[in-house]
């Protein structure tokens, strides 16, 4: 049958109205009286509580079309799902075009289901109903199950959809509504229920590692180490992460004028307004190099290819004794130049000379453009060497003790600054007094932040090892690893009853905050640090600083701690640090050059 244009339009309107529809079916048990449509609609309205008008249309064979007015109403009804109406069960399914109730197949059945091995504490109607929903729709309980007289199994009548896979077991999670105060006390610490430990051993182990502070709860700003919000940390947390460039810190220095650093920044980003660049923006003007007058002015020709500029680069290269390649871009030239290894004094002058060449070229180009100046090669070289000598007076680097660098500095008319002779310090590990234990701690981080760990070694007054530990910390900063080493060392000493303790660390940060009892530590470590301060107030405690050369036992343990799987305690020293322990035992000195 062909439909007219107006009829097709009416069908489209009808399909649009049905787009918010659902199909429902009331399934009755044998002997139950069917619902009247008005009573059924009143019952459903009392459950769904829809604010807009809706219709319930009987389709036959227990099927109904639920015609709703909006997507929100449809989501609300669909979210409630199937209902136990007493009598019968209302099941919902999405509406489909050309739905025919006579062709629908029934895949549901009402089955008595048994639940075996059910603990007595779960024999409650609400708990049993929740379990039954994992299988289907609960209808009613067996009398013995409801009264709890038969503990072999629970038996319920459940409406099951046989078209879906049936579970053969149900996982029952123990209640997790406890608060910290229910399982923790200041006197005994964590008291986690045995049932929870048995079902979640890993989680229970992690909970027991958490140190609970006795201070009142407070808010912390997680984007900062100290937990205090600042304008800088707030801005960084809200702003987009921008990619950094490797040369960003190389062009900025106290001995380089900021205006020249800005010029290099613009140059490496291709933002210099040469004639070709202005033409691309719509400025119609002739283009000619101000130095050679033989080519158009673009970035490459102006700063690299022009014969006048190549003469400047050759002069700089010959002075410093390193040939620069000009066949790439300006950024390639800079990258190659920064690979050259000089002393700190020469490296600073090398950077200044390259930046000054770019600046002099642009300065003379602007003079020729706007003031009719004529570039002179000797004047350009004089400006470069004058800038190099000025920069040398503003930087504090030192030269190498080599003839090549001395000759280069003489060509630049710059006085060399030889390095100071190193000061040699003798570093010795000292044993603790009798009756006291000494612990040397150290932390290590392979990055900033990076994979980190901490370690410590306890020794007696005779230099014998009483115990040592190594603990992986995950990703953190090096100073956090040093702090964690001190915290764990004090905790171990308190646990083992070693209340006369001398802690020695090569971190001035740790030594200073232990001496001042300061609470200015990263917020993640504050509960553990507060507990640490309480413990040392009850101990005969001392803290000193030692250079790294005298802390080699703890350093060797800490360098391996990031790679171990879990916290490790040794009652005897591991073999890889025996040589360092023997040196300390024999009072052999180490030497520090500073």
mmCIF file of N, CA and C in Angstrom, residues 392-518:
data_model
loop_
_atom_site.group_PDB
_atom_site.id
_atom_site.type_symbol
_atom_site.label_atom_id
_atom_site.label_comp_id
_atom_site.label_asym_id
_atom_site.label_seq_id
_atom_site.Cartn_x
_atom_site.Cartn_y
_atom_site.Cartn_z
ATOM 1 N N UNK A 392 81.877 39.275 31.225
ATOM 2 C CA UNK A 392 82.830 38.582 32.096
ATOM 3 C C UNK A 392 82.889 39.219 33.477
ATOM 4 N N UNK A 393 82.687 40.528 33.541
ATOM 5 C CA UNK A 393 82.723 41.191 34.849
ATOM 6 C C UNK A 393 81.483 40.901 35.683
ATOM 7 N N UNK A 394 80.441 40.333 35.064
ATOM 8 C CA UNK A 394 79.192 40.052 35.782
ATOM 9 C C UNK A 394 79.025 38.587 36.137
ATOM 10 N N UNK A 395 79.950 37.729 35.732
ATOM 11 C CA UNK A 395 79.825 36.301 36.036
ATOM 12 C C UNK A 395 81.043 35.845 36.829
ATOM 13 N N UNK A 396 80.885 34.730 37.528
ATOM 14 C CA UNK A 396 81.903 34.294 38.496
ATOM 15 C C UNK A 396 82.495 32.941 38.146
ATOM 16 N N UNK A 397 82.413 32.524 36.886
ATOM 17 C CA UNK A 397 82.971 31.240 36.507
ATOM 18 C C UNK A 397 84.491 31.236 36.557
ATOM 19 N N UNK A 398 85.045 30.075 36.512
ATOM 20 C CA UNK A 398 86.500 29.918 36.554
ATOM 21 C C UNK A 398 86.973 29.189 35.303
ATOM 22 N N UNK A 399 88.246 29.379 34.985
ATOM 23 C CA UNK A 399 88.833 28.763 33.803
ATOM 24 C C UNK A 399 89.471 27.428 34.167
ATOM 25 N N UNK A 400 89.761 26.648 33.124
ATOM 26 C CA UNK A 400 90.535 25.427 33.311
ATOM 27 C C UNK A 400 92.026 25.767 33.294
ATOM 28 N N UNK A 401 92.798 24.930 33.913
ATOM 29 C CA UNK A 401 94.246 25.125 33.896
ATOM 30 C C UNK A 401 94.821 24.551 32.604
ATOM 31 N N UNK A 402 94.503 25.238 31.487
ATOM 32 C CA UNK A 402 94.974 24.771 30.181
ATOM 33 C C UNK A 402 95.486 25.957 29.378
ATOM 34 N N UNK A 403 96.469 25.689 28.533
ATOM 35 C CA UNK A 403 97.056 26.739 27.702
ATOM 36 C C UNK A 403 96.052 27.226 26.660
ATOM 37 N N UNK A 404 95.214 26.317 26.124
ATOM 38 C CA UNK A 404 94.254 26.693 25.079
ATOM 39 C C UNK A 404 93.269 27.733 25.605
ATOM 40 N N UNK A 405 92.741 27.528 26.793
ATOM 41 C CA UNK A 405 91.787 28.497 27.336
ATOM 42 C C UNK A 405 92.487 29.802 27.691
ATOM 43 N N UNK A 406 93.711 29.730 28.184
ATOM 44 C CA UNK A 406 94.446 30.952 28.505
ATOM 45 C C UNK A 406 94.674 31.792 27.254
ATOM 46 N N UNK A 407 95.016 31.142 26.143
ATOM 47 C CA UNK A 407 95.217 31.874 24.893
ATOM 48 C C UNK A 407 93.913 32.489 24.396
ATOM 49 N N UNK A 408 92.794 31.760 24.525
ATOM 50 C CA UNK A 408 91.496 32.304 24.109
ATOM 51 C C UNK A 408 91.140 33.526 24.938
ATOM 52 N N UNK A 409 91.351 33.465 26.232
ATOM 53 C CA UNK A 409 91.046 34.606 27.094
ATOM 54 C C UNK A 409 91.944 35.793 26.769
ATOM 55 N N UNK A 410 93.190 35.539 26.413
ATOM 56 C CA UNK A 410 94.085 36.635 26.020
ATOM 57 C C UNK A 410 93.618 37.284 24.729
ATOM 58 N N UNK A 411 93.117 36.483 23.772
ATOM 59 C CA UNK A 411 92.584 37.065 22.529
ATOM 60 C C UNK A 411 91.359 37.931 22.801
ATOM 61 N N UNK A 412 90.583 37.562 23.810
ATOM 62 C CA UNK A 412 89.396 38.344 24.168
ATOM 63 C C UNK A 412 89.726 39.514 25.084
ATOM 64 N N UNK A 413 91.014 39.614 25.505
ATOM 65 C CA UNK A 413 91.436 40.655 26.454
ATOM 66 C C UNK A 413 90.645 40.550 27.760
ATOM 67 N N UNK A 414 90.515 39.309 28.214
ATOM 68 C CA UNK A 414 89.790 39.019 29.454
ATOM 69 C C UNK A 414 90.749 38.327 30.408
ATOM 70 N N UNK A 415 90.714 38.723 31.661
ATOM 71 C CA UNK A 415 91.576 38.106 32.670
ATOM 72 C C UNK A 415 91.012 36.751 33.078
ATOM 73 N N UNK A 416 91.854 35.763 33.126
ATOM 74 C CA UNK A 416 91.415 34.436 33.540
ATOM 75 C C UNK A 416 91.247 34.343 35.046
ATOM 76 N N UNK A 417 90.288 33.574 35.458
ATOM 77 C CA UNK A 417 90.063 33.333 36.889
ATOM 78 C C UNK A 417 90.347 31.863 37.173
ATOM 79 N N UNK A 418 91.519 31.540 37.621
ATOM 80 C CA UNK A 418 91.826 30.129 37.898
ATOM 81 C C UNK A 418 90.999 29.625 39.068
ATOM 82 N N UNK A 419 90.663 28.341 39.061
ATOM 83 C CA UNK A 419 89.869 27.799 40.176
ATOM 84 C C UNK A 419 90.689 27.771 41.458
ATOM 85 N N UNK A 420 89.980 27.912 42.568
ATOM 86 C CA UNK A 420 90.638 27.848 43.864
ATOM 87 C C UNK A 420 91.076 26.418 44.152
ATOM 88 N N UNK A 421 92.169 26.302 44.853
ATOM 89 C CA UNK A 421 92.641 24.977 45.247
ATOM 90 C C UNK A 421 91.620 24.334 46.175
ATOM 91 N N UNK A 422 91.271 23.065 45.948
ATOM 92 C CA UNK A 422 90.251 22.434 46.796
ATOM 93 C C UNK A 422 90.728 22.304 48.237
ATOM 94 N N UNK A 423 89.750 22.467 49.152
ATOM 95 C CA UNK A 423 90.021 22.288 50.576
ATOM 96 C C UNK A 423 89.739 20.841 50.937
ATOM 97 N N UNK A 424 90.701 20.177 51.514
ATOM 98 C CA UNK A 424 90.585 18.752 51.810
ATOM 99 C C UNK A 424 90.192 18.586 53.269
ATOM 100 N N UNK A 425 89.051 17.921 53.474
ATOM 101 C CA UNK A 425 88.564 17.660 54.828
ATOM 102 C C UNK A 425 88.634 16.173 55.113
ATOM 103 N N UNK A 426 89.100 15.841 56.286
ATOM 104 C CA UNK A 426 89.106 14.450 56.720
ATOM 105 C C UNK A 426 87.782 14.150 57.418
ATOM 106 N N UNK A 427 87.095 13.119 56.950
ATOM 107 C CA UNK A 427 85.784 12.747 57.485
ATOM 108 C C UNK A 427 85.906 11.376 58.133
ATOM 109 N N UNK A 428 85.504 11.289 59.409
ATOM 110 C CA UNK A 428 85.576 10.035 60.152
ATOM 111 C C UNK A 428 84.214 9.702 60.743
ATOM 112 N N UNK A 429 83.867 8.419 60.704
ATOM 113 C CA UNK A 429 82.667 7.952 61.412
ATOM 114 C C UNK A 429 83.045 7.673 62.860
ATOM 115 N N UNK A 430 82.271 8.231 63.782
ATOM 116 C CA UNK A 430 82.558 8.064 65.208
ATOM 117 C C UNK A 430 81.531 7.131 65.830
ATOM 118 N N UNK A 431 81.959 6.164 66.640
ATOM 119 C CA UNK A 431 80.998 5.280 67.310
ATOM 120 C C UNK A 431 80.273 6.021 68.429
ATOM 121 N N UNK A 432 79.084 5.546 68.813
ATOM 122 C CA UNK A 432 78.336 6.195 69.900
ATOM 123 C C UNK A 432 78.946 5.860 71.258
ATOM 124 N N UNK A 433 78.563 6.581 72.308
ATOM 125 C CA UNK A 433 79.038 6.245 73.657
ATOM 126 C C UNK A 433 78.415 4.935 74.131
ATOM 127 N N UNK A 434 78.996 4.298 75.144
ATOM 128 C CA UNK A 434 78.441 3.033 75.657
ATOM 129 C C UNK A 434 76.987 3.194 76.104
ATOM 130 N N UNK A 435 76.184 2.173 75.805
ATOM 131 C CA UNK A 435 74.768 2.190 76.158
ATOM 132 C C UNK A 435 73.887 2.915 75.170
ATOM 133 N N UNK A 436 74.456 3.430 74.112
ATOM 134 C CA UNK A 436 73.701 4.200 73.109
ATOM 135 C C UNK A 436 73.882 3.546 71.743
ATOM 136 N N UNK A 437 72.857 3.653 70.906
ATOM 137 C CA UNK A 437 72.938 3.186 69.524
ATOM 138 C C UNK A 437 73.027 4.386 68.596
ATOM 139 N N UNK A 438 73.766 4.204 67.521
ATOM 140 C CA UNK A 438 73.881 5.250 66.512
ATOM 141 C C UNK A 438 73.297 4.740 65.204
ATOM 142 N N UNK A 439 72.431 5.545 64.595
ATOM 143 C CA UNK A 439 71.832 5.184 63.317
ATOM 144 C C UNK A 439 72.230 6.228 62.284
ATOM 145 N N UNK A 440 72.795 5.772 61.197
ATOM 146 C CA UNK A 440 73.098 6.626 60.050
ATOM 147 C C UNK A 440 72.029 6.411 58.993
ATOM 148 N N UNK A 441 71.429 7.489 58.520
ATOM 149 C CA UNK A 441 70.328 7.404 57.556
ATOM 150 C C UNK A 441 70.703 8.127 56.277
ATOM 151 N N UNK A 442 70.024 7.741 55.213
ATOM 152 C CA UNK A 442 70.225 8.382 53.918
ATOM 153 C C UNK A 442 69.021 8.081 53.038
ATOM 154 N N UNK A 443 68.778 8.950 52.068
ATOM 155 C CA UNK A 443 67.712 8.758 51.088
ATOM 156 C C UNK A 443 68.260 8.939 49.688
ATOM 157 N N UNK A 444 67.569 8.365 48.720
ATOM 158 C CA UNK A 444 68.005 8.463 47.323
ATOM 159 C C UNK A 444 66.781 8.595 46.440
ATOM 160 N N UNK A 445 66.893 9.443 45.412
ATOM 161 C CA UNK A 445 65.812 9.626 44.435
ATOM 162 C C UNK A 445 66.433 9.755 43.058
ATOM 163 N N UNK A 446 65.988 8.925 42.119
ATOM 164 C CA UNK A 446 66.500 8.956 40.752
ATOM 165 C C UNK A 446 65.626 9.883 39.915
ATOM 166 N N UNK A 447 65.694 11.176 40.221
ATOM 167 C CA UNK A 447 64.888 12.170 39.530
ATOM 168 C C UNK A 447 64.418 13.205 40.525
ATOM 169 N N UNK A 448 63.764 14.245 40.019
ATOM 170 C CA UNK A 448 63.278 15.301 40.900
ATOM 171 C C UNK A 448 61.886 15.764 40.443
ATOM 172 N N UNK A 449 60.799 15.052 40.827
ATOM 173 C CA UNK A 449 60.822 13.827 41.644
ATOM 174 C C UNK A 449 61.162 12.609 40.788
ATOM 175 N N UNK A 450 61.435 11.496 41.473
ATOM 176 C CA UNK A 450 61.743 10.250 40.792
ATOM 177 C C UNK A 450 61.582 9.082 41.729
ATOM 178 N N UNK A 451 61.875 7.903 41.217
ATOM 179 C CA UNK A 451 61.776 6.697 42.023
ATOM 180 C C UNK A 451 62.763 6.809 43.180
ATOM 181 N N UNK A 452 62.252 6.631 44.410
ATOM 182 C CA UNK A 452 63.055 6.943 45.591
ATOM 183 C C UNK A 452 62.972 5.829 46.614
ATOM 184 N N UNK A 453 63.886 5.900 47.569
ATOM 185 C CA UNK A 453 63.914 4.963 48.686
ATOM 186 C C UNK A 453 64.754 5.541 49.801
ATOM 187 N N UNK A 454 64.699 4.924 50.981
ATOM 188 C CA UNK A 454 65.466 5.393 52.127
ATOM 189 C C UNK A 454 66.042 4.193 52.856
ATOM 190 N N UNK A 455 67.054 4.444 53.686
ATOM 191 C CA UNK A 455 67.722 3.350 54.381
ATOM 192 C C UNK A 455 68.403 3.891 55.626
ATOM 193 N N UNK A 456 68.810 2.967 56.501
ATOM 194 C CA UNK A 456 69.526 3.322 57.716
ATOM 195 C C UNK A 456 70.210 2.108 58.291
ATOM 196 N N UNK A 457 71.245 2.349 59.097
ATOM 197 C CA UNK A 457 71.995 1.265 59.733
ATOM 198 C C UNK A 457 72.228 1.633 61.195
ATOM 199 N N UNK A 458 71.894 0.705 62.108
ATOM 200 C CA UNK A 458 72.091 0.879 63.552
ATOM 201 C C UNK A 458 73.389 0.180 63.945
ATOM 202 N N UNK A 459 74.237 0.889 64.733
ATOM 203 C CA UNK A 459 75.483 0.285 65.196
ATOM 204 C C UNK A 459 75.713 0.606 66.669
ATOM 205 N N UNK A 460 76.440 -0.284 67.329
ATOM 206 C CA UNK A 460 76.714 -0.164 68.757
ATOM 207 C C UNK A 460 77.975 0.671 68.982
ATOM 208 N N UNK A 461 78.330 0.820 70.271
ATOM 209 C CA UNK A 461 79.502 1.617 70.626
ATOM 210 C C UNK A 461 80.803 0.980 70.152
ATOM 211 N N UNK A 462 80.774 -0.292 69.824
ATOM 212 C CA UNK A 462 81.971 -0.980 69.334
ATOM 213 C C UNK A 462 81.983 -1.087 67.804
ATOM 214 N N UNK A 463 80.988 -0.516 67.153
ATOM 215 C CA UNK A 463 80.942 -0.508 65.699
ATOM 216 C C UNK A 463 80.265 -1.700 65.073
ATOM 217 N N UNK A 464 79.652 -2.576 65.905
ATOM 218 C CA UNK A 464 78.964 -3.742 65.362
ATOM 219 C C UNK A 464 77.564 -3.349 64.884
ATOM 220 N N UNK A 465 77.121 -3.991 63.812
ATOM 221 C CA UNK A 465 75.796 -3.702 63.253
ATOM 222 C C UNK A 465 74.727 -4.352 64.114
ATOM 223 N N UNK A 466 73.767 -3.550 64.559
ATOM 224 C CA UNK A 466 72.632 -4.064 65.334
ATOM 225 C C UNK A 466 71.432 -4.353 64.434
ATOM 226 N N UNK A 467 71.393 -3.719 63.293
ATOM 227 C CA UNK A 467 70.303 -3.909 62.337
ATOM 228 C C UNK A 467 70.347 -2.819 61.284
ATOM 229 N N UNK A 468 69.758 -3.079 60.141
ATOM 230 C CA UNK A 468 69.675 -2.071 59.089
ATOM 231 C C UNK A 468 68.412 -2.313 58.270
ATOM 232 N N UNK A 469 67.955 -1.261 57.592
ATOM 233 C CA UNK A 469 66.696 -1.334 56.847
ATOM 234 C C UNK A 469 66.838 -0.596 55.527
ATOM 235 N N UNK A 470 65.976 -0.972 54.589
ATOM 236 C CA UNK A 470 65.844 -0.286 53.298
ATOM 237 C C UNK A 470 64.374 -0.326 52.912
ATOM 238 N N UNK A 471 63.828 0.830 52.533
ATOM 239 C CA UNK A 471 62.388 0.951 52.275
ATOM 240 C C UNK A 471 62.171 1.686 50.956
ATOM 241 N N UNK A 472 61.446 1.095 49.996
ATOM 242 C CA UNK A 472 61.083 1.831 48.774
ATOM 243 C C UNK A 472 59.965 2.819 49.075
ATOM 244 N N UNK A 473 60.018 3.989 48.448
ATOM 245 C CA UNK A 473 59.048 5.054 48.719
ATOM 246 C C UNK A 473 58.199 5.418 47.512
ATOM 247 N N UNK A 474 58.427 4.810 46.369
ATOM 248 C CA UNK A 474 57.702 5.232 45.177
ATOM 249 C C UNK A 474 58.338 6.488 44.602
ATOM 250 N N UNK A 475 57.509 7.390 44.082
ATOM 251 C CA UNK A 475 58.000 8.606 43.442
ATOM 252 C C UNK A 475 57.928 9.766 44.425
ATOM 253 N N UNK A 476 59.049 10.379 44.722
ATOM 254 C CA UNK A 476 59.082 11.558 45.586
ATOM 255 C C UNK A 476 60.397 12.293 45.353
ATOM 256 N N UNK A 477 60.586 13.408 46.074
ATOM 257 C CA UNK A 477 61.805 14.195 45.962
ATOM 258 C C UNK A 477 62.885 13.625 46.877
ATOM 259 N N UNK A 478 64.133 14.040 46.613
ATOM 260 C CA UNK A 478 65.259 13.520 47.394
ATOM 261 C C UNK A 478 65.161 13.937 48.853
ATOM 262 N N UNK A 479 64.761 15.189 49.119
ATOM 263 C CA UNK A 479 64.689 15.619 50.515
ATOM 264 C C UNK A 479 63.572 14.894 51.263
ATOM 265 N N UNK A 480 62.501 14.481 50.547
ATOM 266 C CA UNK A 480 61.476 13.670 51.192
ATOM 267 C C UNK A 480 62.024 12.299 51.567
ATOM 268 N N UNK A 481 62.876 11.740 50.707
ATOM 269 C CA UNK A 481 63.489 10.452 51.023
ATOM 270 C C UNK A 481 64.392 10.565 52.245
ATOM 271 N N UNK A 482 65.145 11.662 52.366
ATOM 272 C CA UNK A 482 65.979 11.874 53.552
ATOM 273 C C UNK A 482 65.112 11.988 54.806
ATOM 274 N N UNK A 483 64.005 12.707 54.688
ATOM 275 C CA UNK A 483 63.092 12.850 55.824
ATOM 276 C C UNK A 483 62.486 11.509 56.207
ATOM 277 N N UNK A 484 62.065 10.725 55.209
ATOM 278 C CA UNK A 484 61.472 9.416 55.484
ATOM 279 C C UNK A 484 62.470 8.494 56.167
ATOM 280 N N UNK A 485 63.752 8.578 55.799
ATOM 281 C CA UNK A 485 64.762 7.733 56.434
ATOM 282 C C UNK A 485 64.854 8.024 57.925
ATOM 283 N N UNK A 486 64.839 9.307 58.294
ATOM 284 C CA UNK A 486 64.893 9.656 59.717
ATOM 285 C C UNK A 486 63.636 9.195 60.450
ATOM 286 N N UNK A 487 62.471 9.357 59.821
ATOM 287 C CA UNK A 487 61.212 8.943 60.456
ATOM 288 C C UNK A 487 61.205 7.443 60.710
ATOM 289 N N UNK A 488 61.576 6.658 59.705
ATOM 290 C CA UNK A 488 61.568 5.200 59.866
ATOM 291 C C UNK A 488 62.630 4.745 60.863
ATOM 292 N N UNK A 489 63.774 5.411 60.896
ATOM 293 C CA UNK A 489 64.811 5.030 61.857
ATOM 294 C C UNK A 489 64.329 5.237 63.290
ATOM 295 N N UNK A 490 63.693 6.358 63.553
ATOM 296 C CA UNK A 490 63.177 6.622 64.903
ATOM 297 C C UNK A 490 62.059 5.649 65.244
ATOM 298 N N UNK A 491 61.223 5.320 64.272
ATOM 299 C CA UNK A 491 60.135 4.370 64.520
ATOM 300 C C UNK A 491 60.685 2.977 64.836
ATOM 301 N N UNK A 492 61.696 2.530 64.089
ATOM 302 C CA UNK A 492 62.319 1.230 64.383
ATOM 303 C C UNK A 492 62.932 1.229 65.781
ATOM 304 N N UNK A 493 63.629 2.302 66.127
ATOM 305 C CA UNK A 493 64.274 2.363 67.442
ATOM 306 C C UNK A 493 63.244 2.290 68.563
ATOM 307 N N UNK A 494 62.124 2.974 68.408
ATOM 308 C CA UNK A 494 61.081 2.938 69.436
ATOM 309 C C UNK A 494 60.446 1.552 69.515
ATOM 310 N N UNK A 495 60.218 0.925 68.371
ATOM 311 C CA UNK A 495 59.598 -0.406 68.348
ATOM 312 C C UNK A 495 60.475 -1.436 69.051
ATOM 313 N N UNK A 496 61.794 -1.366 68.848
ATOM 314 C CA UNK A 496 62.711 -2.342 69.444
ATOM 315 C C UNK A 496 63.169 -1.952 70.848
ATOM 316 N N UNK A 497 62.686 -0.820 71.359
ATOM 317 C CA UNK A 497 63.056 -0.406 72.710
ATOM 318 C C UNK A 497 64.422 0.230 72.819
ATOM 319 N N UNK A 498 64.948 0.757 71.725
ATOM 320 C CA UNK A 498 66.254 1.425 71.752
ATOM 321 C C UNK A 498 66.011 2.918 71.993
ATOM 322 N N UNK A 499 65.903 3.300 73.249
ATOM 323 C CA UNK A 499 65.476 4.649 73.602
ATOM 324 C C UNK A 499 66.640 5.609 73.807
ATOM 325 N N UNK A 500 67.871 5.141 73.706
ATOM 326 C CA UNK A 500 69.041 6.028 73.682
ATOM 327 C C UNK A 500 69.585 5.986 72.254
ATOM 328 N N UNK A 501 69.317 7.048 71.519
ATOM 329 C CA UNK A 501 69.567 7.011 70.071
ATOM 330 C C UNK A 501 70.321 8.254 69.627
ATOM 331 N N UNK A 502 71.303 8.028 68.786
ATOM 332 C CA UNK A 502 72.060 9.105 68.131
ATOM 333 C C UNK A 502 71.840 8.946 66.627
ATOM 334 N N UNK A 503 71.152 9.920 66.024
ATOM 335 C CA UNK A 503 70.866 9.876 64.591
ATOM 336 C C UNK A 503 71.844 10.784 63.867
ATOM 337 N N UNK A 504 72.426 10.267 62.796
ATOM 338 C CA UNK A 504 73.386 11.026 61.999
ATOM 339 C C UNK A 504 72.966 10.952 60.537
ATOM 340 N N UNK A 505 72.917 12.113 59.892
ATOM 341 C CA UNK A 505 72.447 12.189 58.502
ATOM 342 C C UNK A 505 73.328 13.152 57.731
ATOM 343 N N UNK A 506 73.426 12.930 56.422
ATOM 344 C CA UNK A 506 74.170 13.865 55.574
ATOM 345 C C UNK A 506 73.271 14.947 54.994
ATOM 346 N N UNK A 507 72.024 15.028 55.462
ATOM 347 C CA UNK A 507 71.070 16.037 55.001
ATOM 348 C C UNK A 507 70.968 17.148 56.046
ATOM 349 N N UNK A 508 71.377 18.352 55.678
ATOM 350 C CA UNK A 508 71.256 19.478 56.605
ATOM 351 C C UNK A 508 69.795 19.817 56.872
ATOM 352 N N UNK A 509 68.921 19.554 55.881
ATOM 353 C CA UNK A 509 67.487 19.792 56.074
ATOM 354 C C UNK A 509 66.948 18.947 57.219
ATOM 355 N N UNK A 510 67.262 17.656 57.223
ATOM 356 C CA UNK A 510 66.773 16.765 58.278
ATOM 357 C C UNK A 510 67.368 17.147 59.621
ATOM 358 N N UNK A 511 68.661 17.440 59.646
ATOM 359 C CA UNK A 511 69.318 17.786 60.910
ATOM 360 C C UNK A 511 68.717 19.057 61.498
ATOM 361 N N UNK A 512 68.472 20.057 60.668
ATOM 362 C CA UNK A 512 67.952 21.335 61.168
ATOM 363 C C UNK A 512 66.533 21.205 61.713
ATOM 364 N N UNK A 513 65.651 20.464 61.019
ATOM 365 C CA UNK A 513 64.274 20.379 61.515
ATOM 366 C C UNK A 513 64.180 19.468 62.734
ATOM 367 N N UNK A 514 65.102 18.504 62.870
ATOM 368 C CA UNK A 514 65.113 17.685 64.083
ATOM 369 C C UNK A 514 65.630 18.485 65.272
ATOM 370 N N UNK A 515 66.589 19.351 65.039
ATOM 371 C CA UNK A 515 67.100 20.176 66.132
ATOM 372 C C UNK A 515 66.090 21.228 66.562
ATOM 373 N N UNK A 516 65.382 21.809 65.594
ATOM 374 C CA UNK A 516 64.409 22.858 65.917
ATOM 375 C C UNK A 516 63.023 22.323 66.228
ATOM 376 N N UNK A 517 62.804 21.002 66.014
ATOM 377 C CA UNK A 517 61.482 20.380 66.200
ATOM 378 C C UNK A 517 60.426 21.093 65.352
ATOM 379 N N UNK A 518 60.818 21.514 64.166
ATOM 380 C CA UNK A 518 59.908 22.236 63.281
ATOM 381 C C UNK A 518 58.892 21.282 62.666
#
